[in-house]
Short mmCIF file of C-alpha atoms and ligand atoms in Angstrom, two decimals:
data_model
loop_
_atom_site.label_atom_id
_atom_site.label_comp_id
_atom_site.label_asym_id
_atom_site.label_seq_id
_atom_site.Cartn_x
_atom_site.Cartn_y
_atom_site.Cartn_z
CA UNK A 81 -136.89 96.60 -24.25
CA UNK A 82 -138.56 96.64 -27.46
CA UNK A 83 -135.20 96.98 -29.57
CA UNK A 84 -133.37 94.49 -31.01
CA UNK A 85 -130.47 93.16 -28.90
CA UNK A 86 -126.89 91.89 -29.81
CA UNK A 87 -128.31 88.30 -28.47
CA UNK A 88 -130.74 88.48 -31.45
CA UNK A 89 -127.97 88.98 -34.25
CA UNK A 90 -126.32 86.12 -36.13
CA UNK A 91 -122.75 87.29 -35.43
CA UNK A 92 -120.46 84.27 -36.75
CA UNK A 93 -118.22 85.40 -39.46
CA UNK A 94 -119.64 89.02 -39.66
CA UNK A 95 -117.95 92.34 -39.23
CA UNK A 96 -119.63 93.89 -36.42
CA UNK A 97 -119.18 97.63 -35.78
CA UNK A 98 -119.72 98.31 -31.97
CA UNK A 99 -120.10 101.90 -31.00
CA UNK A 100 -118.55 101.85 -27.32
CA UNK A 101 -118.14 104.60 -24.98
CA UNK A 102 -114.34 104.78 -24.40
CA UNK A 103 -114.09 108.39 -23.23
CA UNK A 104 -111.79 107.85 -20.47
CA UNK A 105 -109.39 109.87 -18.63
CA UNK A 106 -105.76 109.43 -20.13
CA UNK A 107 -102.71 110.83 -18.57
CA UNK A 108 -99.06 110.12 -19.99
CA UNK A 109 -100.38 107.78 -22.57
CA UNK A 110 -101.84 105.61 -19.87
CA UNK A 111 -105.60 105.08 -18.96
CA UNK A 112 -106.24 106.48 -15.47
CA UNK A 113 -109.74 105.08 -14.88
CA UNK A 114 -111.02 102.16 -16.91
CA UNK A 115 -114.61 101.90 -15.60
CA UNK A 116 -116.07 102.70 -18.87
CA UNK A 117 -113.92 100.09 -20.71
CA UNK A 118 -114.77 97.38 -18.53
CA UNK A 119 -118.44 98.39 -18.75
CA UNK A 120 -118.20 97.41 -22.50
CA UNK A 121 -116.23 94.15 -21.85
CA UNK A 122 -119.35 92.02 -21.62
CA UNK A 123 -120.70 93.17 -25.16
CA UNK A 124 -117.16 92.75 -26.59
CA UNK A 125 -116.73 89.37 -25.04
CA UNK A 126 -120.24 88.31 -26.30
CA UNK A 127 -119.54 89.20 -29.90
CA UNK A 128 -115.83 87.35 -29.55
CA UNK A 129 -117.28 84.29 -28.02
CA UNK A 130 -119.92 84.17 -31.03
CA UNK A 131 -116.86 84.47 -33.50
CA UNK A 132 -117.50 88.02 -34.79
CA UNK A 133 -114.85 90.15 -36.40
CA UNK A 134 -115.13 93.22 -33.96
CA UNK A 135 -114.44 96.68 -34.91
CA UNK A 136 -114.68 99.11 -31.98
CA UNK A 137 -115.33 102.88 -32.16
CA UNK A 138 -115.54 105.65 -29.74
CA UNK A 139 -114.86 109.26 -29.07
CA UNK A 140 -112.48 110.43 -26.59
CA UNK A 141 -112.57 114.20 -25.20
CA UNK A 142 -113.37 117.02 -27.58
CA UNK A 143 -110.78 117.53 -30.25
CA UNK A 144 -113.06 119.55 -32.28
CA UNK A 145 -112.63 117.85 -35.49
CA UNK A 146 -109.06 117.70 -35.59
CA UNK A 147 -106.43 115.17 -35.19
CA UNK A 148 -104.74 115.53 -31.87
CA UNK A 149 -102.42 112.94 -30.43
CA UNK A 150 -103.79 114.02 -26.93
CA UNK A 151 -107.07 112.46 -27.74
CA UNK A 152 -105.81 109.30 -29.48
CA UNK A 153 -107.31 105.77 -28.57
CA UNK A 154 -104.11 104.06 -28.92
CA UNK A 155 -103.59 103.65 -25.13
CA UNK A 156 -107.17 102.29 -24.71
CA UNK A 157 -106.01 99.45 -27.26
CA UNK A 158 -103.28 98.58 -25.01
CA UNK A 159 -105.33 98.76 -22.05
CA UNK A 160 -108.19 96.66 -23.64
CA UNK A 161 -105.82 94.19 -24.74
CA UNK A 162 -104.64 93.44 -21.19
CA UNK A 163 -108.25 93.28 -20.04
CA UNK A 164 -109.35 90.75 -22.83
CA UNK A 165 -106.20 88.72 -22.67
CA UNK A 166 -105.80 88.77 -26.31
CA UNK A 167 -104.34 91.29 -28.95
CA UNK A 168 -106.44 94.27 -29.92
CA UNK A 169 -105.35 95.76 -33.19
CA UNK A 170 -105.33 99.56 -33.69
CA UNK A 171 -105.50 101.67 -36.67
CA UNK A 172 -104.76 105.45 -36.57
CA UNK A 173 -108.19 106.71 -38.31
CA UNK A 174 -111.79 105.54 -38.38
CA UNK A 175 -112.38 105.74 -42.20
CA UNK A 176 -110.36 105.55 -45.27
CA UNK A 177 -108.16 102.90 -47.25
CA UNK A 178 -105.92 101.77 -44.36
CA UNK A 179 -108.91 101.19 -42.16
CA UNK A 180 -110.71 99.13 -44.73
CA UNK A 181 -107.46 96.88 -45.31
CA UNK A 182 -107.13 96.39 -41.65
CA UNK A 183 -110.66 95.62 -41.41
CA UNK A 184 -110.46 93.21 -44.45
CA UNK A 185 -107.59 91.27 -42.74
CA UNK A 186 -109.63 90.66 -39.63
CA UNK A 187 -110.45 87.02 -38.64
CA UNK A 188 -113.22 85.56 -36.64
CA UNK A 189 -112.73 86.37 -33.13
CA UNK A 190 -110.31 89.26 -33.64
CA UNK A 191 -110.77 92.72 -32.41
CA UNK A 192 -109.81 96.32 -34.12
CA UNK A 193 -109.98 99.68 -32.30
CA UNK A 194 -110.41 102.41 -34.76
CA UNK A 195 -108.97 106.02 -33.89
CA UNK A 196 -111.02 108.69 -32.29
CA UNK A 197 -114.13 109.50 -34.29
CA UNK A 198 -114.11 113.10 -33.30
CA UNK A 199 -110.95 113.63 -35.32
CA UNK A 200 -113.40 114.22 -38.13
CA UNK A 201 -115.78 117.32 -37.71
CA UNK A 202 -118.37 115.10 -39.70
CA UNK A 203 -118.96 112.67 -36.65
CA UNK A 204 -120.68 115.23 -34.53
CA UNK A 205 -122.53 117.06 -37.78
CA UNK A 206 -123.98 113.54 -38.45
CA UNK A 207 -122.69 113.72 -41.94
CA UNK A 208 -124.33 111.31 -44.36
CA UNK A 209 -121.38 110.58 -46.39
CA UNK A 210 -119.18 109.98 -43.19
CA UNK A 211 -121.88 107.75 -41.66
CA UNK A 212 -121.77 105.93 -44.87
CA UNK A 213 -118.04 105.46 -44.84
CA UNK A 214 -118.32 104.00 -41.33
CA UNK A 215 -121.20 101.80 -42.31
CA UNK A 216 -119.26 100.41 -45.24
CA UNK A 217 -116.88 98.78 -42.70
CA UNK A 218 -119.32 96.34 -41.24
CA UNK A 219 -122.39 93.94 -41.86
CA UNK A 220 -123.75 94.49 -38.63
CA UNK A 221 -123.90 97.62 -36.06
CA UNK A 222 -124.27 97.49 -32.22
CA UNK A 223 -124.50 100.36 -30.03
CA UNK A 224 -123.27 100.01 -26.41
CA UNK A 225 -122.44 103.70 -25.66
CA UNK A 226 -125.52 104.87 -23.63
CA UNK A 227 -123.46 107.94 -22.30
CA UNK A 228 -123.37 109.16 -25.94
CA UNK A 229 -126.85 107.99 -27.07
CA UNK A 230 -128.48 111.51 -26.33
CA UNK A 231 -126.39 112.70 -29.45
CA UNK A 232 -127.47 112.15 -33.00
CA UNK A 233 -123.95 111.79 -34.32
CA UNK A 234 -122.76 109.56 -37.34
CA UNK A 235 -121.67 106.93 -35.35
CA UNK A 236 -124.81 106.78 -33.04
CA UNK A 237 -127.58 107.81 -35.45
CA UNK A 238 -126.56 108.15 -39.00
CA UNK A 239 -124.75 104.92 -39.46
CA UNK A 240 -127.83 102.69 -38.75
CA UNK A 241 -129.53 103.62 -42.00
CA UNK A 242 -126.76 102.00 -43.91
CA UNK A 243 -126.47 98.78 -42.16
CA UNK A 244 -128.21 95.45 -42.35
CA UNK A 245 -129.11 95.52 -38.48
CA UNK A 246 -128.71 97.78 -35.88
CA UNK A 247 -128.87 96.41 -32.16
CA UNK A 248 -128.29 97.45 -28.71
CA UNK A 249 -125.40 96.14 -26.84
CA UNK A 250 -125.58 94.44 -23.30
CA UNK A 251 -124.59 97.91 -21.47
CA UNK A 252 -127.02 99.83 -23.28
CA UNK A 253 -129.85 97.17 -22.93
CA UNK A 254 -129.27 97.08 -19.00
CA UNK A 255 -129.30 100.91 -18.71
CA UNK A 256 -132.56 100.94 -20.67
CA UNK A 257 -133.98 98.11 -18.70
CA UNK A 258 -133.03 99.77 -15.30
CA UNK A 259 -134.03 103.35 -16.33
CA UNK A 260 -137.33 102.19 -17.89
CA UNK A 261 -138.32 100.47 -14.89
CA UNK A 262 -137.64 103.34 -12.68
CA UNK A 263 -139.56 105.72 -14.93
CA UNK A 264 -142.37 103.55 -15.94
CA UNK A 265 -143.18 101.50 -12.97
CA UNK A 266 -141.53 102.76 -9.88
CA UNK A 267 -142.41 101.59 -6.46
CA UNK A 268 -143.46 104.46 -3.92
CA UNK A 269 -142.25 106.35 -1.91
CA UNK A 270 -140.11 107.57 -4.98
CA UNK A 271 -137.36 110.14 -4.01
CA UNK A 272 -135.25 112.02 -6.47
CA UNK A 273 -132.08 113.78 -5.36
CA UNK A 274 -130.58 116.51 -7.49
CA UNK A 275 -127.50 118.56 -7.26
CA UNK A 276 -124.90 120.35 -9.36
CA UNK A 277 -124.26 123.49 -10.76
CA UNK A 278 -127.26 124.45 -12.71
CA UNK A 279 -130.94 124.64 -12.47
CA UNK A 280 -131.28 125.41 -16.14
CA UNK A 281 -129.75 121.86 -17.11
CA UNK A 282 -132.12 120.04 -14.81
CA UNK A 283 -135.45 121.70 -15.51
CA UNK A 284 -136.95 118.90 -17.84
CA UNK A 285 -135.85 116.41 -15.75
CA UNK A 286 -137.43 118.13 -12.46
CA UNK A 287 -140.72 118.83 -14.20
CA UNK A 288 -140.98 115.17 -15.56
CA UNK A 289 -140.30 113.82 -12.22
CA UNK A 290 -142.98 116.16 -10.66
CA UNK A 291 -145.40 114.87 -13.56
CA UNK A 292 -144.43 111.34 -12.68
CA UNK A 293 -145.60 111.88 -9.21
CA UNK A 294 -142.29 111.30 -7.45
CA UNK A 295 -143.10 111.68 -3.53
CA UNK A 296 -140.09 113.72 -2.48
CA UNK A 297 -137.59 116.02 -4.32
CA UNK A 298 -134.25 116.85 -2.49
CA UNK A 299 -132.11 119.45 -3.99
CA UNK A 300 -128.44 120.26 -3.15
CA UNK A 301 -125.37 121.60 -4.66
CA UNK A 302 -125.28 125.17 -6.15
CA UNK A 303 -128.65 124.61 -7.75
CA UNK A 304 -130.13 125.24 -4.32
CA UNK A 305 -129.12 128.80 -4.08
CA UNK A 306 -131.17 129.75 -6.82
CA UNK A 307 -134.33 128.41 -5.09
CA UNK A 308 -133.10 130.40 -1.99
CA UNK A 309 -132.47 133.60 -3.71
CA UNK A 310 -135.95 133.47 -5.45
CA UNK A 311 -137.57 133.21 -2.04
CA UNK A 312 -135.76 136.15 -0.79
CA UNK A 313 -133.03 134.67 1.19
CA UNK A 314 -129.60 136.06 1.05
CA UNK A 315 -127.18 133.67 -0.38
CA UNK A 316 -123.90 135.88 -0.44
CA UNK A 317 -121.62 135.21 -3.16
CA UNK A 318 -122.76 131.57 -3.72
CA UNK A 319 -123.39 130.44 -7.25
CA UNK A 320 -126.85 131.51 -8.54
CA UNK A 321 -128.67 131.66 -12.03
CA UNK A 322 -130.48 134.80 -11.56
CA UNK A 323 -132.48 134.18 -14.78
CA UNK A 324 -133.65 131.00 -13.35
CA UNK A 325 -135.27 132.36 -10.36
CA UNK A 326 -138.74 132.77 -11.84
CA UNK A 327 -138.41 129.01 -12.90
CA UNK A 328 -137.53 128.04 -9.54
CA UNK A 329 -140.59 129.71 -7.84
CA UNK A 330 -142.67 127.88 -10.68
CA UNK A 331 -141.04 124.47 -9.63
CA UNK A 332 -141.79 125.20 -5.92
CA UNK A 333 -145.42 125.99 -7.02
CA UNK A 334 -145.72 122.83 -9.36
CA UNK A 335 -144.05 120.48 -6.72
CA UNK A 336 -146.68 122.08 -3.92
CA UNK A 337 -149.97 121.52 -6.35
CA UNK A 338 -148.69 117.96 -7.13
CA UNK A 339 -148.08 117.06 -3.59
CA UNK A 340 -144.33 116.36 -4.13
CA UNK A 341 -142.30 117.27 -0.82
CA UNK A 342 -139.42 119.64 -1.82
CA UNK A 343 -136.49 119.70 0.59
CA UNK A 344 -133.59 122.31 0.38
CA UNK A 345 -130.60 122.22 2.55
CA UNK A 346 -130.95 123.80 6.10
CA UNK A 347 -127.27 124.19 6.63
CA UNK A 348 -124.42 124.60 4.51
CA UNK A 349 -120.51 124.71 4.48
CA UNK A 350 -119.30 128.46 3.52
CA UNK A 351 -116.00 130.37 3.05
CA UNK A 352 -115.57 134.11 3.50
CA UNK A 353 -114.75 135.07 -0.32
CA UNK A 354 -112.02 137.39 0.92
CA UNK A 355 -110.18 134.55 2.92
CA UNK A 356 -111.52 131.49 1.88
CA UNK A 357 -108.71 128.97 3.18
CA UNK A 358 -109.03 129.85 6.79
CA UNK A 359 -112.63 130.92 7.08
CA UNK A 360 -114.44 127.52 6.54
CA UNK A 361 -117.57 127.00 8.71
CA UNK A 362 -120.87 125.39 8.65
CA UNK A 363 -123.80 127.61 9.28
CA UNK A 364 -127.68 127.45 9.05
CA UNK A 365 -128.71 128.57 5.52
CA UNK A 366 -130.60 131.59 7.03
CA UNK A 367 -127.28 132.98 8.58
CA UNK A 368 -125.78 133.75 5.22
CA UNK A 369 -124.38 137.12 4.92
CA UNK A 370 -123.24 139.04 1.86
CA UNK A 371 -119.58 138.04 1.98
CA UNK A 372 -119.99 134.18 2.14
CA UNK A 373 -119.86 131.67 -0.42
CA UNK A 374 -121.81 128.22 0.19
CA UNK A 375 -119.56 125.27 -1.33
CA UNK A 376 -121.27 122.17 0.31
CA UNK A 377 -124.30 121.14 2.20
CA UNK A 378 -123.84 120.76 6.02
CA UNK A 379 -123.97 117.58 8.24
CA UNK A 380 -127.46 118.55 9.55
CA UNK A 381 -128.67 118.63 5.73
CA UNK A 382 -127.00 115.23 5.24
CA UNK A 383 -129.09 113.73 8.25
CA UNK A 384 -132.02 115.43 6.97
CA UNK A 385 -131.84 114.15 3.58
CA UNK A 386 -130.84 110.58 5.07
CA UNK A 387 -134.24 110.69 7.08
CA UNK A 388 -136.01 111.57 3.97
CA UNK A 389 -134.89 108.42 2.40
CA UNK A 390 -135.81 106.27 5.31
CA UNK A 391 -138.89 104.60 3.68
CA UNK A 392 -137.90 105.15 0.10
CA UNK A 393 -138.71 102.26 -2.17
CA UNK A 394 -137.27 103.96 -5.49
CA UNK A 395 -134.35 106.27 -5.33
CA UNK A 396 -132.76 108.21 -8.14
CA UNK A 397 -129.53 110.60 -7.74
CA UNK A 398 -127.75 112.89 -10.18
CA UNK A 399 -125.36 115.67 -9.25
CA UNK A 400 -122.87 116.57 -6.37
CA UNK A 401 -124.16 118.38 -3.36
CA UNK A 402 -121.25 120.78 -3.26
CA UNK A 403 -117.92 121.60 -5.12
CA UNK A 404 -117.07 117.74 -4.88
CA UNK A 405 -113.71 118.04 -6.48
CA UNK A 406 -112.18 120.26 -3.55
CA UNK A 407 -111.45 117.21 -1.23
CA UNK A 408 -108.80 118.71 0.80
CA UNK A 409 -111.01 121.41 1.96
CA UNK A 410 -113.56 118.74 2.72
CA UNK A 411 -116.34 120.25 0.26
CA UNK A 412 -116.77 116.41 -0.87
CA UNK A 413 -118.14 115.76 2.54
CA UNK A 414 -121.85 116.36 1.75
CA UNK A 415 -121.84 114.19 -1.55
CA UNK A 416 -119.91 111.48 0.32
CA UNK A 417 -122.71 111.67 2.96
CA UNK A 418 -125.58 111.35 0.51
CA UNK A 419 -123.61 108.48 -1.22
CA UNK A 420 -123.63 106.75 2.28
CA UNK A 421 -127.27 107.39 2.80
CA UNK A 422 -128.47 106.16 -0.97
CA UNK A 423 -126.43 103.01 -0.33
CA UNK A 424 -128.31 102.57 2.98
CA UNK A 425 -131.66 102.97 1.34
CA UNK A 426 -130.45 100.11 -1.11
CA UNK A 427 -129.63 97.95 1.83
CA UNK A 428 -133.28 98.56 3.09
CA UNK A 429 -134.55 97.14 -0.27
CA UNK A 430 -135.08 100.35 -2.22
CA UNK A 431 -133.99 100.48 -5.87
CA UNK A 432 -131.35 102.95 -6.28
CA UNK A 433 -129.99 104.31 -9.52
CA UNK A 434 -127.28 106.70 -9.62
CA UNK A 435 -125.90 108.89 -12.71
CA UNK A 436 -123.56 111.60 -13.69
CA UNK A 437 -119.96 111.84 -13.15
CA UNK A 438 -119.48 113.40 -9.74
CA UNK A 439 -122.21 111.39 -8.10
CA UNK A 440 -120.93 108.11 -9.38
CA UNK A 441 -117.29 109.10 -8.17
CA UNK A 442 -118.71 109.95 -4.75
CA UNK A 443 -120.15 106.18 -4.75
CA UNK A 444 -116.85 104.96 -5.64
CA UNK A 445 -115.01 107.07 -3.26
CA UNK A 446 -117.57 106.11 -0.10
CA UNK A 447 -116.80 102.36 -1.07
CA UNK A 448 -120.48 101.66 -1.58
CA UNK A 449 -120.82 100.88 -5.30
CA UNK A 450 -121.56 97.25 -4.79
CA UNK A 451 -124.67 98.09 -2.59
CA UNK A 452 -126.15 100.46 -5.45
CA UNK A 453 -128.90 98.81 -7.66
CA UNK A 454 -127.66 100.30 -10.89
CA UNK A 455 -124.85 102.83 -11.32
CA UNK A 456 -125.62 104.46 -14.88
CA UNK A 457 -122.69 105.10 -17.42
CA UNK A 458 -124.75 108.29 -18.65
CA UNK A 459 -124.64 111.75 -17.35
CA UNK A 460 -126.83 113.82 -19.89
CA UNK A 461 -128.13 110.72 -21.53
CA UNK A 462 -129.56 109.63 -17.94
CA UNK A 463 -130.96 112.95 -17.43
CA UNK A 464 -132.68 113.07 -20.97
CA UNK A 465 -133.72 109.66 -20.59
CA UNK A 466 -135.44 110.20 -17.17
CA UNK A 467 -137.10 113.32 -18.57
CA UNK A 468 -138.92 111.02 -21.00
CA UNK A 469 -137.08 112.17 -24.04
CA UNK A 470 -136.40 109.38 -26.72
CA UNK A 471 -132.67 109.44 -27.02
CA UNK A 472 -131.51 109.47 -30.85
CA UNK A 473 -129.13 106.96 -30.32
CA UNK A 474 -131.88 104.54 -29.18
CA UNK A 475 -134.55 105.54 -31.50
CA UNK A 476 -132.18 104.81 -34.53
CA UNK A 477 -131.84 101.22 -33.51
CA UNK A 478 -134.26 98.50 -35.01
CA UNK A 479 -137.26 97.19 -33.52
CA UNK A 480 -137.24 93.76 -32.20
P1 AMP B 109 -123.38 119.73 -12.88
O1 AMP B 109 -122.60 119.48 -14.23
O2 AMP B 109 -124.63 120.33 -12.96
O3 AMP B 109 -123.83 118.20 -12.19
O4 AMP B 109 -122.49 120.26 -11.82
C1 AMP B 109 -121.49 119.56 -11.37
C2 AMP B 109 -120.65 120.98 -10.86
O5 AMP B 109 -121.42 121.47 -9.64
C3 AMP B 109 -119.23 120.41 -10.02
O6 AMP B 109 -118.13 120.78 -10.80
C4 AMP B 109 -119.24 121.08 -8.77
O7 AMP B 109 -118.07 121.74 -8.29
C5 AMP B 109 -120.29 122.29 -8.93
N1 AMP B 109 -121.17 122.78 -7.66
C6 AMP B 109 -121.87 121.93 -6.89
N2 AMP B 109 -122.36 122.65 -5.82
C7 AMP B 109 -121.75 123.89 -5.77
C8 AMP B 109 -121.52 124.84 -5.06
N3 AMP B 109 -122.28 125.10 -3.80
N4 AMP B 109 -120.79 126.23 -5.45
C9 AMP B 109 -120.17 126.19 -6.77
N5 AMP B 109 -120.22 124.89 -7.45
C10 AMP B 109 -120.79 123.85 -7.07
#
């Protein structure tokens, strides 16, 4: 990585502003899933071990520029304190006199968490005066929030103009190293698996992957129906982006020209739209009639995709194969099946990178997380990086 790292900074006694991704689910003022907090621990611990005065800042949810207790980071301060085994001070804003006073009172090796950055509309607008206010709190800036690096916000981009040094945290560095290696020097066969709701969200990454000469592209989830309908198959009431059908045909053509094997599901789990609960069945894709809704790939497709991964040396996966959140009805089965298949590919020595909320949740649910080479903390950021875009939050960091 050609960006300055936290390990290049002289941290002792300095006020270090660390932009973290603490956008975690909170229920009844308790953190429900702390994986993002744990992800930032190495950087926080590194700064504490080097006697920095640590100021942590994050967004949480979408409070749309207004103070809203539902999105307060206060419960995160308590949770982080338990994880670090030391007090984590909290202040109910991220700019202003009270914040300045609390930062001024910080001693070497102490931690202060600021309130949700998005309680101020200026954060998402990358407002310069707001960025200056944030910068005035610190001497050094570290960005460890890879998941927010595709946004040019005040705390991810604007602030860097007004600090002495802007560096990547350890998690950010790890993401850039792994994803960079996958995209710049992948071992072949290179297989990409994409799923989720929309083709439109994934076009840049699909095109970039075809340009980078992946060997196979496996498409599942609702996305597949746009490809099927574009080719004249009946997809019933399954989710389709009609306006994306010409794009789907173009992708099929580009893949053919580039010698990329494009695999779509052969069977799927469907329900009758009039009687969804009782009618679940698995059928070949070409048997779909007008009243049916496809909600997951079938077991044959899972087997088919697993076979396609057999000789893979590099695998990237983003997006669920079906309506993963409908676990009671078993529409998570296809995604769990693919989670197991990518873990087996990793066991055979492939570099496997998984990103995106549902795919990562499936990896955890299938109990295979420790077999995956790299679980990315980004959703949109991972896709944009893999599509070859320079992320604003990375571009803004100082070069080494
Ligand atoms: P994305 O944000 O594009 O990764 O899409 C994730 C969403 O796609 C999840 O909420 C899934 O429920 C949804 N999804 C995946 N497959 C299907 C499907 N066959 N029908 C409807 N929604 C789906």
